[in-house]
């Protein structure tokens, strides 16, 4: 029943925004803008002191809305939340986003009590709540931004579902993702997790056809056993990447005040998460970068990596990173070595790591070398490192060959370029499942995520 | 004498470009464009088969140029290099950038011989050569781009000198830096280091008033003793950050083919570099990020960090990172705690890590909290984490207060925002010496670089 309500939450046909206003100092203003800019269905602003909000007819209360809205977004003072949710439930609404803060997360004695009371109400109706104390959520594929951040909907559409216990982290990751063109299916701020927590989201996302990988930013875990069982179940179907904050005591203490749960012992939790099937990320950059690789590429079932670079320096850094994080720079087969000696001239490096610098302006030849390496049965995965030429058409990325090689073996690419200029190259590669990263280190780490997931799947 | 020649190299009054052409397939085309787009002095294209190049009068040979040019950039076939350099030296030129490859780096038996012969010629004249086998160099402050990459001159002016043994690494770091607005004074590709190697560059940069920190990307070291002594000397005056590639054998092998030197044992070299006064970077991101912190901020002489964040999640991640890399989340003094309880309401976190979320829309109050923390004598350094508001003026960064706090204690900031929107905030902070980073992890690592340098200075 909760699963059904979650389905409605992410695919509503009508949405009420309670606290909708044109006063920019209020969350309700940004929430209604978010909905208006994203949502094609019926929108019902609820505000007893206004007839209209941004040209939409406003309603004084849930009872006066012509139909029970599928989703209600609440941005009103804490003390009015319970009564309002009750009225919506009575009308038949089963999905809520509660932005309002001040429940069990803060230094207020009655917060916990109010939290519990609200939960009982919601649970008994089979309804679901994202929040309270959240920015909300956005579903970029179904087309609803139920958050106080209109710009969330300007993020690129993609196949990663980001589920975060911290809204701030989402708001940091989103511009990071925008700079590097990382796409999302959904971005969800769990907030205080009244009755939608990681396990519910995992269960829902496992079946969500818009989502290919799941990224979790975790602070505290209420019910570790349930969470771990769900990760075990879901990770067989879809890769789950988890970053666990609260590694040390100081951060842990902050977690309690923040979303009302202790972060728990970092090592115990990450070992458990890993054992149950999560790919572990240690930084925010890793979290989205891993999720990106896993949303695009096949799992990697071996350690032997071919490193192919347009410039030797990148090849060195990529090779170092491979060895440092537990992958190997592959030994090419005799056949591959012979073929590379045949097709590539001196001044290039015709062994792993391959350096194509001297033939950089011959994309056909570079592409042929990349495909040759991809055919080597001693190679399990590939990282390709390219630089931007800066000089007109002097240098061209052999997109077609890279894509072909990426179909043969799990592959990531490092290509960094001045903002704007090679977005089409990146777009072509990524739409054919080759994830592009800004540095060789993070490109190799992308392969490591594929390897970790390969290990998880092999374990069964 | 070499130092004098280096001074001329980076501050030429006249420049010859040998091999200048309008044929976009040739390096000489991009080199002449680079010079024309950057350089205000006299430019002399040298090309026996053309009367003009891009509207500039071309000369058939060095002898016919009206004056001995201060700097000659050579982009002609390898076999003509020696004779050409000789002619320029006879005319009085003492500074060269040799782009041409094919000396001791490649699989060619006579490369080493040609390298030595050229070096003898150059050395005996007291001249200096950047290269061969390099993209060249650019000096953003004096105004000369002597490279085959015109766009290098579009990088932001700043106080970091980047000296790299790999041109590819520079060409990757430059767009990375452009994305995050990191500025450089000089970018130098050493290539095969005919007679300008890291020690010469260090000696020159120590006295260069345009440079506040020095970033080195190192593959092999020819003469470790000389290099280390120079680092010891220079690091007393200016921070030196070093990244050493060739950590593992495979990368090491590539280095030999790449710039003609073995990378050597990674651990031995990095321990030695550290001991002699370099701040060690382990990734390319760290290399530029550390150099940025060190070019703007004071050294840090203690481990106790105050973490102040607009959102608790960022504070948790920053706190975790502190502890993980050897810094401490400071214990605030009683006085500071009392003051924070006095000025901040509940719903905020009024201890370290400080969470200002609930008063986010009150920049004055946020600023006051930041300054309060900066006054605590138990606090050695500060990291401030902000997110972009996304919703008009809902949220404002207390720039003035952050700058004031940054004058009291070494400080870095994490602010990530959609490309373009908060560049003015970043600019204001950075022009007042507060370096801004895209993630809390890398902002804290910036503090670590300041701490490492503090330790180096205290060691004397």
PDB file of N, CA and C in Angstrom, chain B residues 165-219:
ATOM      1  N   UNK B 165      56.179  18.494 -16.136  1.00  0.00           N
ATOM      2  CA  UNK B 165      56.995  17.682 -17.028  1.00  0.00           C
ATOM      3  C   UNK B 165      56.135  17.110 -18.152  1.00  0.00           C
ATOM      4  N   UNK B 166      54.841  17.238 -18.012  1.00  0.00           N
ATOM      5  CA  UNK B 166      53.940  16.707 -19.035  1.00  0.00           C
ATOM      6  C   UNK B 166      53.059  17.819 -19.567  1.00  0.00           C
ATOM      7  N   UNK B 167      53.077  17.959 -20.863  1.00  0.00           N
ATOM      8  CA  UNK B 167      52.203  18.949 -21.486  1.00  0.00           C
ATOM      9  C   UNK B 167      50.746  18.544 -21.368  1.00  0.00           C
ATOM     10  N   UNK B 168      50.495  17.251 -21.501  1.00  0.00           N
ATOM     11  CA  UNK B 168      49.123  16.754 -21.424  1.00  0.00           C
ATOM     12  C   UNK B 168      48.479  17.096 -20.101  1.00  0.00           C
ATOM     13  N   UNK B 169      49.249  16.965 -19.028  1.00  0.00           N
ATOM     14  CA  UNK B 169      48.726  17.277 -17.697  1.00  0.00           C
ATOM     15  C   UNK B 169      48.320  18.748 -17.624  1.00  0.00           C
ATOM     16  N   UNK B 170      49.153  19.624 -18.178  1.00  0.00           N
ATOM     17  CA  UNK B 170      48.782  21.056 -18.199  1.00  0.00           C
ATOM     18  C   UNK B 170      47.489  21.254 -18.974  1.00  0.00           C
ATOM     19  N   UNK B 171      47.390  20.561 -20.098  1.00  0.00           N
ATOM     20  CA  UNK B 171      46.210  20.751 -20.937  1.00  0.00           C
ATOM     21  C   UNK B 171      44.959  20.157 -20.311  1.00  0.00           C
ATOM     22  N   UNK B 172      45.120  19.281 -19.341  1.00  0.00           N
ATOM     23  CA  UNK B 172      43.970  18.795 -18.590  1.00  0.00           C
ATOM     24  C   UNK B 172      43.661  19.732 -17.422  1.00  0.00           C
ATOM     25  N   UNK B 173      44.715  20.184 -16.760  1.00  0.00           N
ATOM     26  CA  UNK B 173      44.513  21.027 -15.576  1.00  0.00           C
ATOM     27  C   UNK B 173      43.952  22.391 -15.945  1.00  0.00           C
ATOM     28  N   UNK B 174      44.277  22.856 -17.135  1.00  0.00           N
ATOM     29  CA  UNK B 174      43.826  24.192 -17.522  1.00  0.00           C
ATOM     30  C   UNK B 174      42.297  24.253 -17.642  1.00  0.00           C
ATOM     31  N   UNK B 175      41.646  23.344 -18.370  1.00  0.00           N
ATOM     32  CA  UNK B 175      40.169  23.398 -18.346  1.00  0.00           C
ATOM     33  C   UNK B 175      39.586  23.116 -16.962  1.00  0.00           C
ATOM     34  N   UNK B 176      40.230  22.252 -16.206  1.00  0.00           N
ATOM     35  CA  UNK B 176      39.785  22.023 -14.821  1.00  0.00           C
ATOM     36  C   UNK B 176      39.798  23.354 -14.074  1.00  0.00           C
ATOM     37  N   UNK B 177      40.905  24.058 -14.216  1.00  0.00           N
ATOM     38  CA  UNK B 177      41.061  25.350 -13.540  1.00  0.00           C
ATOM     39  C   UNK B 177      40.061  26.372 -14.071  1.00  0.00           C
ATOM     40  N   UNK B 178      39.766  26.297 -15.366  1.00  0.00           N
ATOM     41  CA  UNK B 178      38.802  27.236 -15.934  1.00  0.00           C
ATOM     42  C   UNK B 178      37.409  27.008 -15.348  1.00  0.00           C
ATOM     43  N   UNK B 179      37.063  25.748 -15.145  1.00  0.00           N
ATOM     44  CA  UNK B 179      35.749  25.438 -14.577  1.00  0.00           C
ATOM     45  C   UNK B 179      35.595  26.010 -13.177  1.00  0.00           C
ATOM     46  N   UNK B 180      36.699  26.057 -12.447  1.00  0.00           N
ATOM     47  CA  UNK B 180      36.633  26.524 -11.067  1.00  0.00           C
ATOM     48  C   UNK B 180      37.341  27.852 -10.857  1.00  0.00           C
ATOM     49  N   UNK B 181      37.673  28.527 -11.948  1.00  0.00           N
ATOM     50  CA  UNK B 181      38.264  29.861 -11.813  1.00  0.00           C
ATOM     51  C   UNK B 181      39.556  29.895 -11.019  1.00  0.00           C
ATOM     52  N   UNK B 182      40.446  28.945 -11.276  1.00  0.00           N
ATOM     53  CA  UNK B 182      41.750  28.954 -10.612  1.00  0.00           C
ATOM     54  C   UNK B 182      42.729  29.714 -11.510  1.00  0.00           C
ATOM     55  N   UNK B 183      43.486  30.637 -10.938  1.00  0.00           N
ATOM     56  CA  UNK B 183      44.343  31.507 -11.737  1.00  0.00           C
ATOM     57  C   UNK B 183      45.824  31.165 -11.670  1.00  0.00           C
ATOM     58  N   UNK B 184      46.525  31.446 -12.755  1.00  0.00           N
ATOM     59  CA  UNK B 184      47.952  31.139 -12.845  1.00  0.00           C
ATOM     60  C   UNK B 184      48.768  32.384 -13.211  1.00  0.00           C
ATOM     61  N   UNK B 185      50.006  32.400 -12.757  1.00  0.00           N
ATOM     62  CA  UNK B 185      50.946  33.426 -13.213  1.00  0.00           C
ATOM     63  C   UNK B 185      51.667  32.921 -14.463  1.00  0.00           C
ATOM     64  N   UNK B 186      52.108  31.674 -14.398  1.00  0.00           N
ATOM     65  CA  UNK B 186      52.806  31.043 -15.521  1.00  0.00           C
ATOM     66  C   UNK B 186      52.386  29.584 -15.623  1.00  0.00           C
ATOM     67  N   UNK B 187      52.391  29.088 -16.845  1.00  0.00           N
ATOM     68  CA  UNK B 187      52.227  27.650 -17.059  1.00  0.00           C
ATOM     69  C   UNK B 187      53.370  27.222 -17.959  1.00  0.00           C
ATOM     70  N   UNK B 188      54.188  26.305 -17.475  1.00  0.00           N
ATOM     71  CA  UNK B 188      55.407  25.943 -18.199  1.00  0.00           C
ATOM     72  C   UNK B 188      55.443  24.435 -18.413  1.00  0.00           C
ATOM     73  N   UNK B 189      55.595  24.026 -19.663  1.00  0.00           N
ATOM     74  CA  UNK B 189      55.784  22.614 -19.975  1.00  0.00           C
ATOM     75  C   UNK B 189      57.273  22.355 -20.189  1.00  0.00           C
ATOM     76  N   UNK B 190      57.897  21.647 -19.272  1.00  0.00           N
ATOM     77  CA  UNK B 190      59.355  21.497 -19.352  1.00  0.00           C
ATOM     78  C   UNK B 190      59.801  20.583 -20.482  1.00  0.00           C
ATOM     79  N   UNK B 191      58.933  19.666 -20.900  1.00  0.00           N
ATOM     80  CA  UNK B 191      59.318  18.735 -21.960  1.00  0.00           C
ATOM     81  C   UNK B 191      60.580  17.978 -21.588  1.00  0.00           C
ATOM     82  N   UNK B 192      61.529  17.890 -22.536  1.00  0.00           N
ATOM     83  CA  UNK B 192      62.727  17.078 -22.300  1.00  0.00           C
ATOM     84  C   UNK B 192      63.791  17.770 -21.454  1.00  0.00           C
ATOM     85  N   UNK B 193      63.539  18.980 -21.033  1.00  0.00           N
ATOM     86  CA  UNK B 193      64.432  19.709 -20.116  1.00  0.00           C
ATOM     87  C   UNK B 193      65.885  19.742 -20.594  1.00  0.00           C
ATOM     88  N   UNK B 194      66.067  20.305 -21.752  1.00  0.00           N
ATOM     89  CA  UNK B 194      67.422  20.399 -22.315  1.00  0.00           C
ATOM     90  C   UNK B 194      68.372  21.062 -21.326  1.00  0.00           C
ATOM     91  N   UNK B 195      68.053  22.266 -20.899  1.00  0.00           N
ATOM     92  CA  UNK B 195      68.855  22.873 -19.822  1.00  0.00           C
ATOM     93  C   UNK B 195      68.028  23.756 -18.874  1.00  0.00           C
ATOM     94  N   UNK B 196      66.691  23.619 -18.983  1.00  0.00           N
ATOM     95  CA  UNK B 196      65.838  24.234 -17.954  1.00  0.00           C
ATOM     96  C   UNK B 196      65.005  23.121 -17.351  1.00  0.00           C
ATOM     97  N   UNK B 197      65.364  22.806 -16.118  1.00  0.00           N
ATOM     98  CA  UNK B 197      64.701  21.710 -15.409  1.00  0.00           C
ATOM     99  C   UNK B 197      64.030  22.318 -14.168  1.00  0.00           C
ATOM    100  N   UNK B 198      63.447  21.469 -13.335  1.00  0.00           N
ATOM    101  CA  UNK B 198      62.783  21.988 -12.134  1.00  0.00           C
ATOM    102  C   UNK B 198      63.692  22.919 -11.306  1.00  0.00           C
ATOM    103  N   UNK B 199      64.960  22.544 -11.058  1.00  0.00           N
ATOM    104  CA  UNK B 199      65.768  23.434 -10.205  1.00  0.00           C
ATOM    105  C   UNK B 199      65.910  24.846 -10.775  1.00  0.00           C
ATOM    106  N   UNK B 200      66.121  24.958 -12.064  1.00  0.00           N
ATOM    107  CA  UNK B 200      66.242  26.290 -12.671  1.00  0.00           C
ATOM    108  C   UNK B 200      64.926  27.060 -12.516  1.00  0.00           C
ATOM    109  N   UNK B 201      63.811  26.369 -12.745  1.00  0.00           N
ATOM    110  CA  UNK B 201      62.520  27.043 -12.625  1.00  0.00           C
ATOM    111  C   UNK B 201      62.268  27.477 -11.179  1.00  0.00           C
ATOM    112  N   UNK B 202      62.615  26.598 -10.236  1.00  0.00           N
ATOM    113  CA  UNK B 202      62.424  26.941  -8.827  1.00  0.00           C
ATOM    114  C   UNK B 202      63.230  28.179  -8.458  1.00  0.00           C
ATOM    115  N   UNK B 203      64.474  28.206  -8.907  1.00  0.00           N
ATOM    116  CA  UNK B 203      65.345  29.336  -8.590  1.00  0.00           C
ATOM    117  C   UNK B 203      64.754  30.626  -9.166  1.00  0.00           C
ATOM    118  N   UNK B 204      64.280  30.530 -10.393  1.00  0.00           N
ATOM    119  CA  UNK B 204      63.711  31.720 -11.021  1.00  0.00           C
ATOM    120  C   UNK B 204      62.414  32.150 -10.327  1.00  0.00           C
ATOM    121  N   UNK B 205      61.554  31.190 -10.049  1.00  0.00           N
ATOM    122  CA  UNK B 205      60.234  31.518  -9.484  1.00  0.00           C
ATOM    123  C   UNK B 205      60.318  32.033  -8.046  1.00  0.00           C
ATOM    124  N   UNK B 206      61.369  31.624  -7.331  1.00  0.00           N
ATOM    125  CA  UNK B 206      61.537  32.107  -5.958  1.00  0.00           C
ATOM    126  C   UNK B 206      61.579  33.633  -5.934  1.00  0.00           C
ATOM    127  N   UNK B 207      62.141  34.213  -6.973  1.00  0.00           N
ATOM    128  CA  UNK B 207      62.294  35.673  -7.019  1.00  0.00           C
ATOM    129  C   UNK B 207      61.208  36.342  -7.856  1.00  0.00           C
ATOM    130  N   UNK B 208      60.320  35.545  -8.450  1.00  0.00           N
ATOM    131  CA  UNK B 208      59.312  36.108  -9.354  1.00  0.00           C
ATOM    132  C   UNK B 208      58.169  36.728  -8.552  1.00  0.00           C
ATOM    133  N   UNK B 209      58.037  38.026  -8.609  1.00  0.00           N
ATOM    134  CA  UNK B 209      57.036  38.671  -7.742  1.00  0.00           C
ATOM    135  C   UNK B 209      55.598  38.424  -8.195  1.00  0.00           C
ATOM    136  N   UNK B 210      55.425  37.870  -9.370  1.00  0.00           N
ATOM    137  CA  UNK B 210      54.078  37.522  -9.834  1.00  0.00           C
ATOM    138  C   UNK B 210      53.597  36.165  -9.309  1.00  0.00           C
ATOM    139  N   UNK B 211      54.477  35.433  -8.684  1.00  0.00           N
ATOM    140  CA  UNK B 211      54.162  34.064  -8.267  1.00  0.00           C
ATOM    141  C   UNK B 211      54.164  33.938  -6.752  1.00  0.00           C
ATOM    142  N   UNK B 212      53.066  33.412  -6.206  1.00  0.00           N
ATOM    143  CA  UNK B 212      52.993  33.232  -4.748  1.00  0.00           C
ATOM    144  C   UNK B 212      53.082  31.772  -4.323  1.00  0.00           C
ATOM    145  N   UNK B 213      52.703  30.854  -5.229  1.00  0.00           N
ATOM    146  CA  UNK B 213      52.953  29.449  -4.912  1.00  0.00           C
ATOM    147  C   UNK B 213      53.338  28.727  -6.194  1.00  0.00           C
ATOM    148  N   UNK B 214      54.060  27.617  -6.015  1.00  0.00           N
ATOM    149  CA  UNK B 214      54.626  26.896  -7.159  1.00  0.00           C
ATOM    150  C   UNK B 214      54.087  25.471  -7.149  1.00  0.00           C
ATOM    151  N   UNK B 215      53.484  25.066  -8.263  1.00  0.00           N
ATOM    152  CA  UNK B 215      52.950  23.703  -8.381  1.00  0.00           C
ATOM    153  C   UNK B 215      53.797  22.929  -9.378  1.00  0.00           C
ATOM    154  N   UNK B 216      54.321  21.786  -8.940  1.00  0.00           N
ATOM    155  CA  UNK B 216      55.178  20.974  -9.808  1.00  0.00           C
ATOM    156  C   UNK B 216      54.506  19.640 -10.117  1.00  0.00           C
ATOM    157  N   UNK B 217      54.404  19.308 -11.386  1.00  0.00           N
ATOM    158  CA  UNK B 217      54.031  17.941 -11.765  1.00  0.00           C
ATOM    159  C   UNK B 217      55.308  17.260 -12.251  1.00  0.00           C
ATOM    160  N   UNK B 218      55.724  16.260 -11.488  1.00  0.00           N
ATOM    161  CA  UNK B 218      57.027  15.636 -11.709  1.00  0.00           C
ATOM    162  C   UNK B 218      56.856  14.198 -12.174  1.00  0.00           C
ATOM    163  N   UNK B 219      57.573  13.810 -13.218  1.00  0.00           N
ATOM    164  CA  UNK B 219      57.637  12.388 -13.563  1.00  0.00           C
ATOM    165  C   UNK B 219      59.006  11.864 -13.105  1.00  0.00           C
TER     166      UNK B 219
END
